[in-house]
Coordinates of C-alpha atoms in Angstrom, one line a residue:
X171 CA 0.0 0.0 0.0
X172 CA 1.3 3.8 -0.7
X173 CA 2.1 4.1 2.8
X174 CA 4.8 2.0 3.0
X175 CA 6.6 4.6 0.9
X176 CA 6.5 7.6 2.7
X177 CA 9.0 7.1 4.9
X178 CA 12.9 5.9 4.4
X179 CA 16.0 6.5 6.7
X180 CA 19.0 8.0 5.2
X181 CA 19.0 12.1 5.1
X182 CA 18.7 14.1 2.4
X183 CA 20.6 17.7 1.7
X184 CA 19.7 18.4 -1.7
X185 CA 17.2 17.2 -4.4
X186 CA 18.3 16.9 -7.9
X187 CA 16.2 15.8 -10.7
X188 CA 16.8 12.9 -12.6
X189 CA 13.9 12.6 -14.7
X190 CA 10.4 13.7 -15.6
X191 CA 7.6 12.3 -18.1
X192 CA 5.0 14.9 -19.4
X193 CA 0.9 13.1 -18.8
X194 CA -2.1 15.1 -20.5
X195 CA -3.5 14.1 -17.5
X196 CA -3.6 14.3 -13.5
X197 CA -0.8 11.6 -12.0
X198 CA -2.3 9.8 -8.9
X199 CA 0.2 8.7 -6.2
X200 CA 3.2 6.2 -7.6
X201 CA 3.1 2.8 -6.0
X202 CA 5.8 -0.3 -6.4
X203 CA 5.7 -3.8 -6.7
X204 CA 7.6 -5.9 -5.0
X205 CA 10.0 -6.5 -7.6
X206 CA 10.4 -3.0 -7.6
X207 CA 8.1 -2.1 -11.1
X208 CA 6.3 1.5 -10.5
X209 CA 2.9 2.2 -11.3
X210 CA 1.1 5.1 -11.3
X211 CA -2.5 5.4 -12.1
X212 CA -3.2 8.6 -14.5
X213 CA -6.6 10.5 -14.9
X214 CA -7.5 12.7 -18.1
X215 CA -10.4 15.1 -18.1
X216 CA -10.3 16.0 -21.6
X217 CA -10.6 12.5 -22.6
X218 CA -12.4 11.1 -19.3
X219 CA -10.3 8.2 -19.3
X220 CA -8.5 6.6 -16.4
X221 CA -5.3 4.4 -17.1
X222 CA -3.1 2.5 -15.0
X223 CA 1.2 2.6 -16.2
X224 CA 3.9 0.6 -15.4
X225 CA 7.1 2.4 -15.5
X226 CA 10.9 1.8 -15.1
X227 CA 11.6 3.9 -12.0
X228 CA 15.3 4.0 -13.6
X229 CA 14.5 6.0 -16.3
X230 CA 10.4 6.9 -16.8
X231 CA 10.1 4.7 -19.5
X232 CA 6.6 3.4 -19.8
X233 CA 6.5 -0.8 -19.8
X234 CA 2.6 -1.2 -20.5
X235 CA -0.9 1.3 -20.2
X236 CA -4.0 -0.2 -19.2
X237 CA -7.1 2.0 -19.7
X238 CA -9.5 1.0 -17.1
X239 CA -13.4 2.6 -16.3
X240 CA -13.2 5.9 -14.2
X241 CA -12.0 5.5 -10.6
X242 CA -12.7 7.1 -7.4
X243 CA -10.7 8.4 -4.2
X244 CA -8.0 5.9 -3.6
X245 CA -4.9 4.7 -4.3
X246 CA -4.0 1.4 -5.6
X247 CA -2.4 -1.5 -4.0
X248 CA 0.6 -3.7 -6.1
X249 CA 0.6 -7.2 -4.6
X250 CA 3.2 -9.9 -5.9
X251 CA 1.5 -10.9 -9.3
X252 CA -1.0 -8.3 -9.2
X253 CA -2.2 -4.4 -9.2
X254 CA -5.3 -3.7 -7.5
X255 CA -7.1 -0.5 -8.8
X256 CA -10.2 1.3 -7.7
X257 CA -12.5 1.6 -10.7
X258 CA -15.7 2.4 -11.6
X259 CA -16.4 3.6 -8.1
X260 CA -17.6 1.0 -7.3
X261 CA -15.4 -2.0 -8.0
X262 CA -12.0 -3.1 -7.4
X263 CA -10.1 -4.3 -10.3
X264 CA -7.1 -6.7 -10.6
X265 CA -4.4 -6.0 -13.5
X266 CA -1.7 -8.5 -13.9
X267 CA 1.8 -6.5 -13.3
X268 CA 3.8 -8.5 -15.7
X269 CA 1.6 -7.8 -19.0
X270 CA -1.1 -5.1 -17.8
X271 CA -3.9 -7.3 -18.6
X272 CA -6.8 -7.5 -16.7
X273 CA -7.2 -10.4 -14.5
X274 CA -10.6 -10.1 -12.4
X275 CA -13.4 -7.6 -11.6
X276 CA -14.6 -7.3 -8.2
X277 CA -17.9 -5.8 -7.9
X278 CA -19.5 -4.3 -5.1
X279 CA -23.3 -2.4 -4.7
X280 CA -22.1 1.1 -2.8
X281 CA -19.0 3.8 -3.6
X282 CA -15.2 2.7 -2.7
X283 CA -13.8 5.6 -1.0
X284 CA -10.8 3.9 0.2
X285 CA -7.1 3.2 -0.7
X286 CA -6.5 -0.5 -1.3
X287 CA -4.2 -2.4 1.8
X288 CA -2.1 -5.3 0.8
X289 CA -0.8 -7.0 3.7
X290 CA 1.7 -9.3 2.1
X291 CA -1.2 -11.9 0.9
X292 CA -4.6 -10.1 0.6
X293 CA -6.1 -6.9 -0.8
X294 CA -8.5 -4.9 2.2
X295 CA -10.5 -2.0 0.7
X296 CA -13.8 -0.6 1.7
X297 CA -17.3 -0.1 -0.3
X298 CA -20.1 2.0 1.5
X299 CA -20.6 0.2 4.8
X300 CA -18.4 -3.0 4.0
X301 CA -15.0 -3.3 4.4
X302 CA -13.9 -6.6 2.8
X303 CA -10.6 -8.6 1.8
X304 CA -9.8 -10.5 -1.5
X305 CA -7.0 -12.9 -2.5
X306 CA -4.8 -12.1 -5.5
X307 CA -7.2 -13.8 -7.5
X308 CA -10.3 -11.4 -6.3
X309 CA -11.9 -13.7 -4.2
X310 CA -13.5 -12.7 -1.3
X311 CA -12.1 -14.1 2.0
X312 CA -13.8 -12.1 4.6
X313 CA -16.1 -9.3 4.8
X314 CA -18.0 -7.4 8.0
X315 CA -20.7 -5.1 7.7
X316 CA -21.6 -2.5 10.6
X317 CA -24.8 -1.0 10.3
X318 CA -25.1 2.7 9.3
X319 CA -21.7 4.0 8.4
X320 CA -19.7 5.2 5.7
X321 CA -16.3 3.2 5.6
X322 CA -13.4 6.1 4.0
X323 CA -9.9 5.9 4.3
X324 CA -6.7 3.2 4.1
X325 CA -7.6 0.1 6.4
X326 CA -5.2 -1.6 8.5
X327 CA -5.5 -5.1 9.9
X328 CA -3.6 -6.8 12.6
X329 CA -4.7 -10.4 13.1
X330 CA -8.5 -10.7 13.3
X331 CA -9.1 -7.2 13.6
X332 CA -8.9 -4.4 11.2
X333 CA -9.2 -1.1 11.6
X334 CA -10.8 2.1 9.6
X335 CA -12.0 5.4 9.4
X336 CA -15.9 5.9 9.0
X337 CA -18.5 8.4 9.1
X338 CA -22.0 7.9 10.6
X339 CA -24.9 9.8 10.8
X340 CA -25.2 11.8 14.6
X341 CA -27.7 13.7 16.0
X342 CA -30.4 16.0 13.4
X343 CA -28.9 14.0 10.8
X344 CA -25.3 15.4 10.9
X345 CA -22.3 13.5 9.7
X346 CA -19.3 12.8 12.7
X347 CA -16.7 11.0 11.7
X348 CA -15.3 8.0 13.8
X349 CA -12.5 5.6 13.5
X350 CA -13.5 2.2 14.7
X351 CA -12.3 -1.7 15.4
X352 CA -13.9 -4.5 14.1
X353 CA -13.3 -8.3 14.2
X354 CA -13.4 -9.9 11.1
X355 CA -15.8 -12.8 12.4
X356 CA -17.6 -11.0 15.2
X357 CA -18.1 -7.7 13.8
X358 CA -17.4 -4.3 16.4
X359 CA -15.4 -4.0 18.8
X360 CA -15.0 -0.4 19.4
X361 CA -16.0 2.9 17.7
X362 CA -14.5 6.4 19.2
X363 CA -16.0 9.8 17.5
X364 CA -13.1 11.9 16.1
X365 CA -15.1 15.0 15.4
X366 CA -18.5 16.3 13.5
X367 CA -18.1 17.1 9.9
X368 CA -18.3 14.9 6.6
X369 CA -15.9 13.0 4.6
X370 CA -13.0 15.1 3.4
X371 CA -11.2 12.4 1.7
X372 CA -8.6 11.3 -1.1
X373 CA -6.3 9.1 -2.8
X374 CA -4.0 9.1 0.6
X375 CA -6.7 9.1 3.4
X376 CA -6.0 7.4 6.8
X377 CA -4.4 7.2 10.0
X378 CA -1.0 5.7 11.5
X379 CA -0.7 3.1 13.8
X380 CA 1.9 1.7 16.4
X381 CA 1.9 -1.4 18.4
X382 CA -0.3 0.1 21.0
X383 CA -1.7 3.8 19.4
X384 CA -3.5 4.6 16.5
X385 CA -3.2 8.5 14.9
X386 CA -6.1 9.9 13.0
X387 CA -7.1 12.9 11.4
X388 CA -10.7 14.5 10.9
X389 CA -12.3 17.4 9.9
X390 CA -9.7 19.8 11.6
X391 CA -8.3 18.0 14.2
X392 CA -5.9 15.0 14.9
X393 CA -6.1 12.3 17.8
X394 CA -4.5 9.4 19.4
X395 CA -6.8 6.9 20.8
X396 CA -5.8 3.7 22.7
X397 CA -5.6 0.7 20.2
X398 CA -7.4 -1.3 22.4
X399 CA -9.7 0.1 23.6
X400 CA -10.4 3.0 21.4
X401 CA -10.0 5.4 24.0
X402 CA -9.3 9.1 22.8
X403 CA -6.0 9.8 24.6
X404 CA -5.6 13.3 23.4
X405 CA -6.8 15.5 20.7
X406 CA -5.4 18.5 19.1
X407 CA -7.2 21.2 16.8
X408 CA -6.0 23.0 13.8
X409 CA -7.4 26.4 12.4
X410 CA -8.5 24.4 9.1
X411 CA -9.1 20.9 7.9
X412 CA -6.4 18.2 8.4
X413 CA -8.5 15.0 7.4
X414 CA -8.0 14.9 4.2
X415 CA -5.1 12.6 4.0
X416 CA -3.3 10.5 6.7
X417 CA -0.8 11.9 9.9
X418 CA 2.5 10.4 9.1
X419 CA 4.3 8.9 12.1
X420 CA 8.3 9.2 12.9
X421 CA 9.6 8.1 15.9
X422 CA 7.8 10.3 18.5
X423 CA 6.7 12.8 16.4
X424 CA 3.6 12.9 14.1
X425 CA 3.4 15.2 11.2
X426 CA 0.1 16.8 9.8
X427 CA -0.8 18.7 6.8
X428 CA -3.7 21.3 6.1
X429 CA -5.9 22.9 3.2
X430 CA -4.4 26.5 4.6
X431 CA -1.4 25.3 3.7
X432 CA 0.4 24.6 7.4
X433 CA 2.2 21.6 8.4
X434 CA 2.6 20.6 11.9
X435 CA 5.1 18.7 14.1
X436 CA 3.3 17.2 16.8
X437 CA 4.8 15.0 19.9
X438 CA 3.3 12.0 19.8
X439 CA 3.2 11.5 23.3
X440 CA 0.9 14.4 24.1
X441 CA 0.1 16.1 21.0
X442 CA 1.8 20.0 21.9
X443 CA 3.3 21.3 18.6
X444 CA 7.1 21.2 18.1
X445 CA 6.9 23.7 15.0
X446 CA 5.1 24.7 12.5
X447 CA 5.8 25.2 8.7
X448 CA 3.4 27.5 6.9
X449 CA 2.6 27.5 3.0
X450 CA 0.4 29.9 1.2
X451 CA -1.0 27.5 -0.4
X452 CA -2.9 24.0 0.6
X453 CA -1.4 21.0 1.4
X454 CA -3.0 17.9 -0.4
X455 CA -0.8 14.9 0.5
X456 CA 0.5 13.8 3.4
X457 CA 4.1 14.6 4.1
X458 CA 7.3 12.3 3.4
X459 CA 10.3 11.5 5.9
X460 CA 13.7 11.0 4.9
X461 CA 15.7 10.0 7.9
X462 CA 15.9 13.6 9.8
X463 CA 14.6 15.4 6.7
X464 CA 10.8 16.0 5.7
X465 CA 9.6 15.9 1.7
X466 CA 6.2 18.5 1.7
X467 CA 4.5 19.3 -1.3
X468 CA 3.3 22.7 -1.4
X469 CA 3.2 26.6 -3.1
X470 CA 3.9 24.7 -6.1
X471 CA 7.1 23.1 -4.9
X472 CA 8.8 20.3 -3.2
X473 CA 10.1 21.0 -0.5
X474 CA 13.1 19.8 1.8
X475 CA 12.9 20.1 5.9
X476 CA 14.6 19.4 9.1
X477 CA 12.8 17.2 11.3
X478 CA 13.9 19.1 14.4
X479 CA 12.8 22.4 14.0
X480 CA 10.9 22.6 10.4
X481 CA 13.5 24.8 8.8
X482 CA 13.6 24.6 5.0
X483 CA 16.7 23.0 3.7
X484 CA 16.1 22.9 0.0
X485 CA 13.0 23.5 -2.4
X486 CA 12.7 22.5 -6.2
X487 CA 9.6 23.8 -8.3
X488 CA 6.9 20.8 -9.4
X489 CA 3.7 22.4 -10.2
X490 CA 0.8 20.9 -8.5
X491 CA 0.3 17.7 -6.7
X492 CA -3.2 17.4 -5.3
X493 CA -3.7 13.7 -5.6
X494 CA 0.0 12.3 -5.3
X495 CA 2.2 12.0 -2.2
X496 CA 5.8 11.6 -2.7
X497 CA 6.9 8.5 -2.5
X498 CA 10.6 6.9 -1.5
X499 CA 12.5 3.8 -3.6
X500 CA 16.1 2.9 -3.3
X501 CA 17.0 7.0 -2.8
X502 CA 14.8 8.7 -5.1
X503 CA 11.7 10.8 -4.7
X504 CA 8.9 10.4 -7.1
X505 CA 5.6 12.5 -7.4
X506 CA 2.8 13.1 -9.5
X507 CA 2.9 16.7 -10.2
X508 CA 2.9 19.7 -13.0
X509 CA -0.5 21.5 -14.3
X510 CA -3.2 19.2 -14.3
X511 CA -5.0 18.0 -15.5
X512 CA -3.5 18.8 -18.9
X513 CA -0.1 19.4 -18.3
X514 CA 0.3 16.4 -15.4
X515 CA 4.3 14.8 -14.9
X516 CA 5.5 12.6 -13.5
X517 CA 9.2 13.4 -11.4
X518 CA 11.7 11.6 -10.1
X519 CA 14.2 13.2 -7.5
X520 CA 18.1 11.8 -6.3
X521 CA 18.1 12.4 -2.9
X522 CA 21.4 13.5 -2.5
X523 CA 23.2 12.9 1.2
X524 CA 23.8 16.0 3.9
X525 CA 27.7 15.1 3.5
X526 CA 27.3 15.3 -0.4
X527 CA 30.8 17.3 -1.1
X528 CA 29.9 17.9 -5.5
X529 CA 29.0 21.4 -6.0
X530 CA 25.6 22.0 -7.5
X531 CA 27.2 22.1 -11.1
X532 CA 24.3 23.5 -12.9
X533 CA 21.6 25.7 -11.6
X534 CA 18.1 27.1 -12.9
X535 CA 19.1 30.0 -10.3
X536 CA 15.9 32.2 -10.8
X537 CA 13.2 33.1 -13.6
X538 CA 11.9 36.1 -13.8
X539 CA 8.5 36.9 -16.4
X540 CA 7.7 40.4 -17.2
X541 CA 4.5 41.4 -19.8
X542 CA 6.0 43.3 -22.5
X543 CA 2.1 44.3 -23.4
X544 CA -1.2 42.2 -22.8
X545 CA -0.2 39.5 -25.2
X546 CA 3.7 38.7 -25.3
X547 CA 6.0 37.8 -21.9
X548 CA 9.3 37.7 -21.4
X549 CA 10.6 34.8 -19.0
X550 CA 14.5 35.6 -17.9
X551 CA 16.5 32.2 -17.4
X552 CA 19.6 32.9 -14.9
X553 CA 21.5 29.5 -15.3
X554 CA 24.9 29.3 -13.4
X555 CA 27.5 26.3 -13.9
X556 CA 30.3 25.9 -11.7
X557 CA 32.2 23.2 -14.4
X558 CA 31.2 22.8 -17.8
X559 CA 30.4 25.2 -20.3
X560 CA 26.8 25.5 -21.3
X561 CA 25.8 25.4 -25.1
X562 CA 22.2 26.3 -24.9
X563 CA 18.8 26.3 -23.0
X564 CA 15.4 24.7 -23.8
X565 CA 12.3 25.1 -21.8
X566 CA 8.6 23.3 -22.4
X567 CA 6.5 26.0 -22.4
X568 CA 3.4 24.0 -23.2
X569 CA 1.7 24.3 -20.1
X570 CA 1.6 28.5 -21.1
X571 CA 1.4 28.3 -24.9
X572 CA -1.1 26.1 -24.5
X573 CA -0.2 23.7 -27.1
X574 CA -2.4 20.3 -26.7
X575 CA -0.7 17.8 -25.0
X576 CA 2.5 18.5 -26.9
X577 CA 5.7 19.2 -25.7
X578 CA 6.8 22.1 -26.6
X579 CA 11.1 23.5 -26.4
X580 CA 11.8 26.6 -27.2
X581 CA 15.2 27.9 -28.3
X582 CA 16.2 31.2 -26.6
X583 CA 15.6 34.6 -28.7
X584 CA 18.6 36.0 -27.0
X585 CA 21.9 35.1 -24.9
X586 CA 23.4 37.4 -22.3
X587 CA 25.8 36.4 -20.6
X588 CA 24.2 34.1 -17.5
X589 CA 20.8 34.9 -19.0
X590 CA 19.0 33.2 -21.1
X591 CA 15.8 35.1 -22.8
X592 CA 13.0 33.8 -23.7
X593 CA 9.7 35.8 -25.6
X594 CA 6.6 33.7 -25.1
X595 CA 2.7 34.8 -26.2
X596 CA 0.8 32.9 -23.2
X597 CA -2.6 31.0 -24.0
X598 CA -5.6 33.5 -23.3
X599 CA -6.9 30.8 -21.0
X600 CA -4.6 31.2 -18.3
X601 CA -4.7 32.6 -15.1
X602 CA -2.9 34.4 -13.1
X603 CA -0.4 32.1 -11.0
X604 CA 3.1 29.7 -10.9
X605 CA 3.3 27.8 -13.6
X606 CA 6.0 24.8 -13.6
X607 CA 8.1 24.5 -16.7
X608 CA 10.5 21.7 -17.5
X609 CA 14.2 23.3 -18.5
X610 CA 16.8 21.0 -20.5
X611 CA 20.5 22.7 -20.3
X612 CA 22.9 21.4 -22.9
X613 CA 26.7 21.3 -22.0
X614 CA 29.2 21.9 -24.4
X615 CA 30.4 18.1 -24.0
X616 CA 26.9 17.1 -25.0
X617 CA 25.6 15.9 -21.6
X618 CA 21.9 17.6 -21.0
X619 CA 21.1 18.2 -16.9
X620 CA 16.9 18.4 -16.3
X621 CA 16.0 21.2 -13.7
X622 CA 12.7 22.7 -13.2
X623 CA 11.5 26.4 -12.9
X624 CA 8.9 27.9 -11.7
X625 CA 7.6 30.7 -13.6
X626 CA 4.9 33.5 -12.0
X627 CA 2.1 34.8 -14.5
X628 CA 0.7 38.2 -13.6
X629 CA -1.5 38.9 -17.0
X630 CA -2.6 42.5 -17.5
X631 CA -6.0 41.8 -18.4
X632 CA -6.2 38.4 -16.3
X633 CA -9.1 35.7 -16.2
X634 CA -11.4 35.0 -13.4
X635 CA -9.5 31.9 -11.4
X636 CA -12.7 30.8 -9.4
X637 CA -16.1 31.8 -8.7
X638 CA -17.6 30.7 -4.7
X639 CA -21.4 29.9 -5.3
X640 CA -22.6 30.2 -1.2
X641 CA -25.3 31.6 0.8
X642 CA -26.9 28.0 1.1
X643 CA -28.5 26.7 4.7
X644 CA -26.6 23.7 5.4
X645 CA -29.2 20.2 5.7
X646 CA -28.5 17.2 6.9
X647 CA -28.9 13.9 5.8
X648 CA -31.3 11.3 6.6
X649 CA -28.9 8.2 5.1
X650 CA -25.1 8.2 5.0
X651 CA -26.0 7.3 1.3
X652 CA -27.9 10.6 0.7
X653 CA -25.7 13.3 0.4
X654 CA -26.6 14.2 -2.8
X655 CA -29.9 14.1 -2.3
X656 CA -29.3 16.5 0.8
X657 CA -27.8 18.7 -1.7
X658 CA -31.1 19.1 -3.7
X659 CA -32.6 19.7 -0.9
X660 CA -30.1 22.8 0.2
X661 CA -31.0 24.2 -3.3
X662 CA -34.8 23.7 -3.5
X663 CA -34.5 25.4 0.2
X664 CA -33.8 28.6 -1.4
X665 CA -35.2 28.3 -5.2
X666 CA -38.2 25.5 -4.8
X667 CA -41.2 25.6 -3.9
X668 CA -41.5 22.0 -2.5
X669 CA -38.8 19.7 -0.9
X670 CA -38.4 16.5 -2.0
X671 CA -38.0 14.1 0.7
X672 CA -33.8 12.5 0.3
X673 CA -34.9 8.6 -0.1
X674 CA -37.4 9.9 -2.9
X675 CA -34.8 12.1 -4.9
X676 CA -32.2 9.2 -4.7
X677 CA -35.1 6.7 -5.9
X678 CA -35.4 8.2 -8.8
X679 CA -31.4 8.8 -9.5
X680 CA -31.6 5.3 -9.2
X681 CA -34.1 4.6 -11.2
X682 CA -32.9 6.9 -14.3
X683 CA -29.6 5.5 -13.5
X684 CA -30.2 1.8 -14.2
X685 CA -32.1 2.5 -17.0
X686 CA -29.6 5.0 -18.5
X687 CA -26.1 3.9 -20.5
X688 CA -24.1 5.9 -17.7
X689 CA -20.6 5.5 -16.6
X690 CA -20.9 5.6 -12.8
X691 CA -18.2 8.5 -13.1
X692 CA -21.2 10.7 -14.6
X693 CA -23.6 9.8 -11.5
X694 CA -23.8 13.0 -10.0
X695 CA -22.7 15.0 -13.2
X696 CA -25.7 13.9 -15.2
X697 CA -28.2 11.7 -13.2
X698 CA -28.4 14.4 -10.7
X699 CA -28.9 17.0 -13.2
X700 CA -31.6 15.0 -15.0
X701 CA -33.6 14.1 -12.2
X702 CA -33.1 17.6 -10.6
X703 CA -34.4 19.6 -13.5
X704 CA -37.3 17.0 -13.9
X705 CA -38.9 19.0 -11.2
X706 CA -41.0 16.1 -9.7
X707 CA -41.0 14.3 -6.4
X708 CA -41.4 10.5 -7.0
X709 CA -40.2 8.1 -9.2
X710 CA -43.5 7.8 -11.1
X711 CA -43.6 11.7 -12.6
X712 CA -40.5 10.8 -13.9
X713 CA -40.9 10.5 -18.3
X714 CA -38.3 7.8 -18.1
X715 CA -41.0 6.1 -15.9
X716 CA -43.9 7.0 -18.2
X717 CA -41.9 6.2 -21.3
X718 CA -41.5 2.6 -19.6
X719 CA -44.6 1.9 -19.1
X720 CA -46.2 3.6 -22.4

């Protein structure tokens, strides 16, 4: 499970990059086999299609692509013949590692909203209020089934028992959020609330665990509960959400992330703060550790900490990582990263050692873009080299020429000096913000080093970047499987006349569902929409229901 590598021990003093692989698409989380293949699983909006790689973690190169039905929030498991992959939302599938090809289909009746386990000979994942575990051949060896929750979230097993976050429906119809224990063949053991809130989940949702602690995050605030017993042992609370992805756990510290962009040292022990390292923007994976050094993704970057005291060490620009963490193999750093999800890339980092004597012998030292007028930029490459001479100086700029999914190297239009000059006419769909640009430097010997720059787009006229719809009363839902229909009913609160009761509105998305040739991926983008606007309040005022029986 992806888990497993987020945390190595030798530390690192610098990052270099090795190599990086352009994806029209957003790159999920890498995992690796136990042979050491890597596979990463890649989503493309333009195309809506959703395709598991195996790469060389050497070089990038692509071995196989399998194109499998849209996933949902969680990241796959590689097993010893065999790649477990979320798909359909609703199913697990099994795709053989050797050849891609796709071995088995496991289907379940609610939404997977969890990362697959593999514990060395089973997958464990979680649909709706099942968590259940298959062989490598996707058979079903054990399932339980709590009433009236919402399983989310990486599961963990220890014997019997196994472990996972959920969230139930509390008081008025609110969602809390617990984490729970259950035995495989007698169901519950313990359930402790976390905090209120619903599900703020993704691809690297969880908690840590320790022989006799278990760490979890929810809504905005972290706690450590007894393993046993489930009792909360302390609990600490952050000014924004930290449960979207999983507390990493180093010794006795525990390290959280959250959307304002903060990451926080915590003692394990008691939960008082060590430090804190703040971002401007969010932080959407959980955090790496490197012997005494921390990998974070944020403001566009990777970034390099000390452990003690959160001080940053080294940072290298990657673009945006919202669904990928960074994950370790045999001393490099790989993450999902660049401007999805169109211009997505996947990078691979050396870690180099503290006691690493080689100067840094080539450098994107800074960028600079200025707007000569409202259509042309200039973007000013400083590139210092402290041993060979350099030849020339390519960047991609496809990500702000907007070219397709195409690479795109431009030659410099001018050479002074250090500086390298380059006059670019940026796509009139961008917006303001840091866009990351691959740079290849050419020595004179013929040797080309791959750096990275980040480059800062300030348009004169600029676009909108996001419009907040609000002003909505908040409702609660009746069923942890109604959410959407608890939407509708926030909107008809403030633009209907009548409320449609939540098991009625998600009858009939059923009902239009099964009847319509859907991808589950287009549930909520379509069903919702159709049964929304049909502006009735039972399934038979609906004209697929009256077309049925005409």
């Amino acid at each position: 499970m992806f888990d497993r590598f987020l945390v190595a021990d030798k530390s690192v003093g610098r990052l270099d990059l090795r190599w990086s692989v352009p994806f029209p698409a957003l790159v999920r989380v890498p995992v690796f086999s136990p042979d050491g293949s890597g596979y990463i699983v890649c989503y493309a909006e333009k195309t809506r299609s959703y395709i598991l790689q195996k790469f060389a973690p050497d070089s990038g190169e692509l071995e196989w692509s399998t194109q499998l039905h849209n996933g949902g929030y969680g990241a796959i498991a590689a097993g010893d013949q065999c790649i477990a992959v979320p798909t359909g939302f609703t199913d697990i599938t099994g795709v053989h590692s050797a050849s891609g090809r796709i071995l088995w289909k496991y289907r379940s009746s609610s939404r997977v909203r969890s990362p697959v386990a593999f514990t060395g000979n089973h997958f464990i994942a979680s649909s709706g209020d099942t968590l259940f575990k298959l062989n490598e051949l996707g058979e079903e060896c054990a399932r339980t089934t709590p009433n009236d929750c919402f399983f989310y979230g990486l599961p963990r097993e220890q014997g019997r028992i196994v472990y996972s976050l959920c969230a139930v429906t509390g008081d008025f119809g609110f969602s809390q959020l617990h984490l729970c224990a259950m035995d495989w063949l007698d169901g519950l053991i313990w359930t402790t609330s976390l905090s209120d809130g619903h599900v703020v989940s993704s691809d690297t949702s969880g908690f840590a665990m320790t022989d006799d602690r278990l760490y979890a995050t929810a809504g905005q605030s972290i706690s450590c509960l007894d393993r046993a017993s489930g009792t909360l042992l302390w609990s600490a609370t952050f000014p924004s959400i930290v449960g979207r992805h999983m507390p990493i756990l180093h010794r006795d510290r525990i390290l959280v992330g959250s959307l304002s962009g903060q990451l926080a040292c915590l003692d394990a022990a008691t939960g008082k703060i060590r430090w804190t390292f703040a971002g401007q923007t969010m932080v959407t994976s959980p955090p790496s550790i490197v012997g005494d050094t921390v990998l974070v993704t944020v403001d566009g970057h990777l970034c390099l900490l000390a452990i003690k005291d959160g001080r940053e060490i080294h940072r290298v620009p990657i673009g945006h990582a919202p669904y990928s963490a960074v994950a370790i193999r045999n001393g490099t750093a790989f993450v999902g990263a660049g401007d999805p999800p169109y211009f997505g890339g996947l990078f691979a980092f050396d870690m180099l050692p503290v006691d690493h004597k080689e100067p840094d012998y080539i450098t994107a030292a800074s960028s600079v873009c200025e707007y000569l007028d409202e259509a042309r930029c200039l973007i000013r490459l400083d590139v210092r080299n402290c041993v060979e001479e350099i030849e020339n100086v390519e960047i991609d700029a496809a990500v702000i020429l907007g070219t397709g999914n195409q690479s795109q190297a431009l030659q410099p239009d001018r050479r002074v000096g250090t500086g390298f000059f380059f006059a670019i006419k940026p796509s009139k769909f961008l917006v303001n913000g840091c866009y990351c640009l691959p740079v290849k430097i050419l020595l004179r010997n013929g040797a080309p080093v791959h750096r990275t720059i980040s480059v800062a787009l300030d348009m004169v006229s600029p676009r909108v970047s996001k419009f907040e719809l609000g002003g909505f009363d908040p409702v609660g839902q009746t069923h942890y499987l109604h959410s959407g229909a608890a939407v509708a009913q926030m909107i008809q609160h403030r633009f209907a006349q009548s409320i449609t009761p939540q098991a009625r509105f998600r009858e009939m998305v059923d009902y239009v569902r099964e009847r319509a040739d859907y991808e589950p991926f287009n549930l909520w983008r379509l069903v919702f929409q159709r049964v929304f606007m049909a502006g009735v309040a039972d399934v038979r005022n609906l004209p697929e229901y009256k077309n049925e029986r005409a």
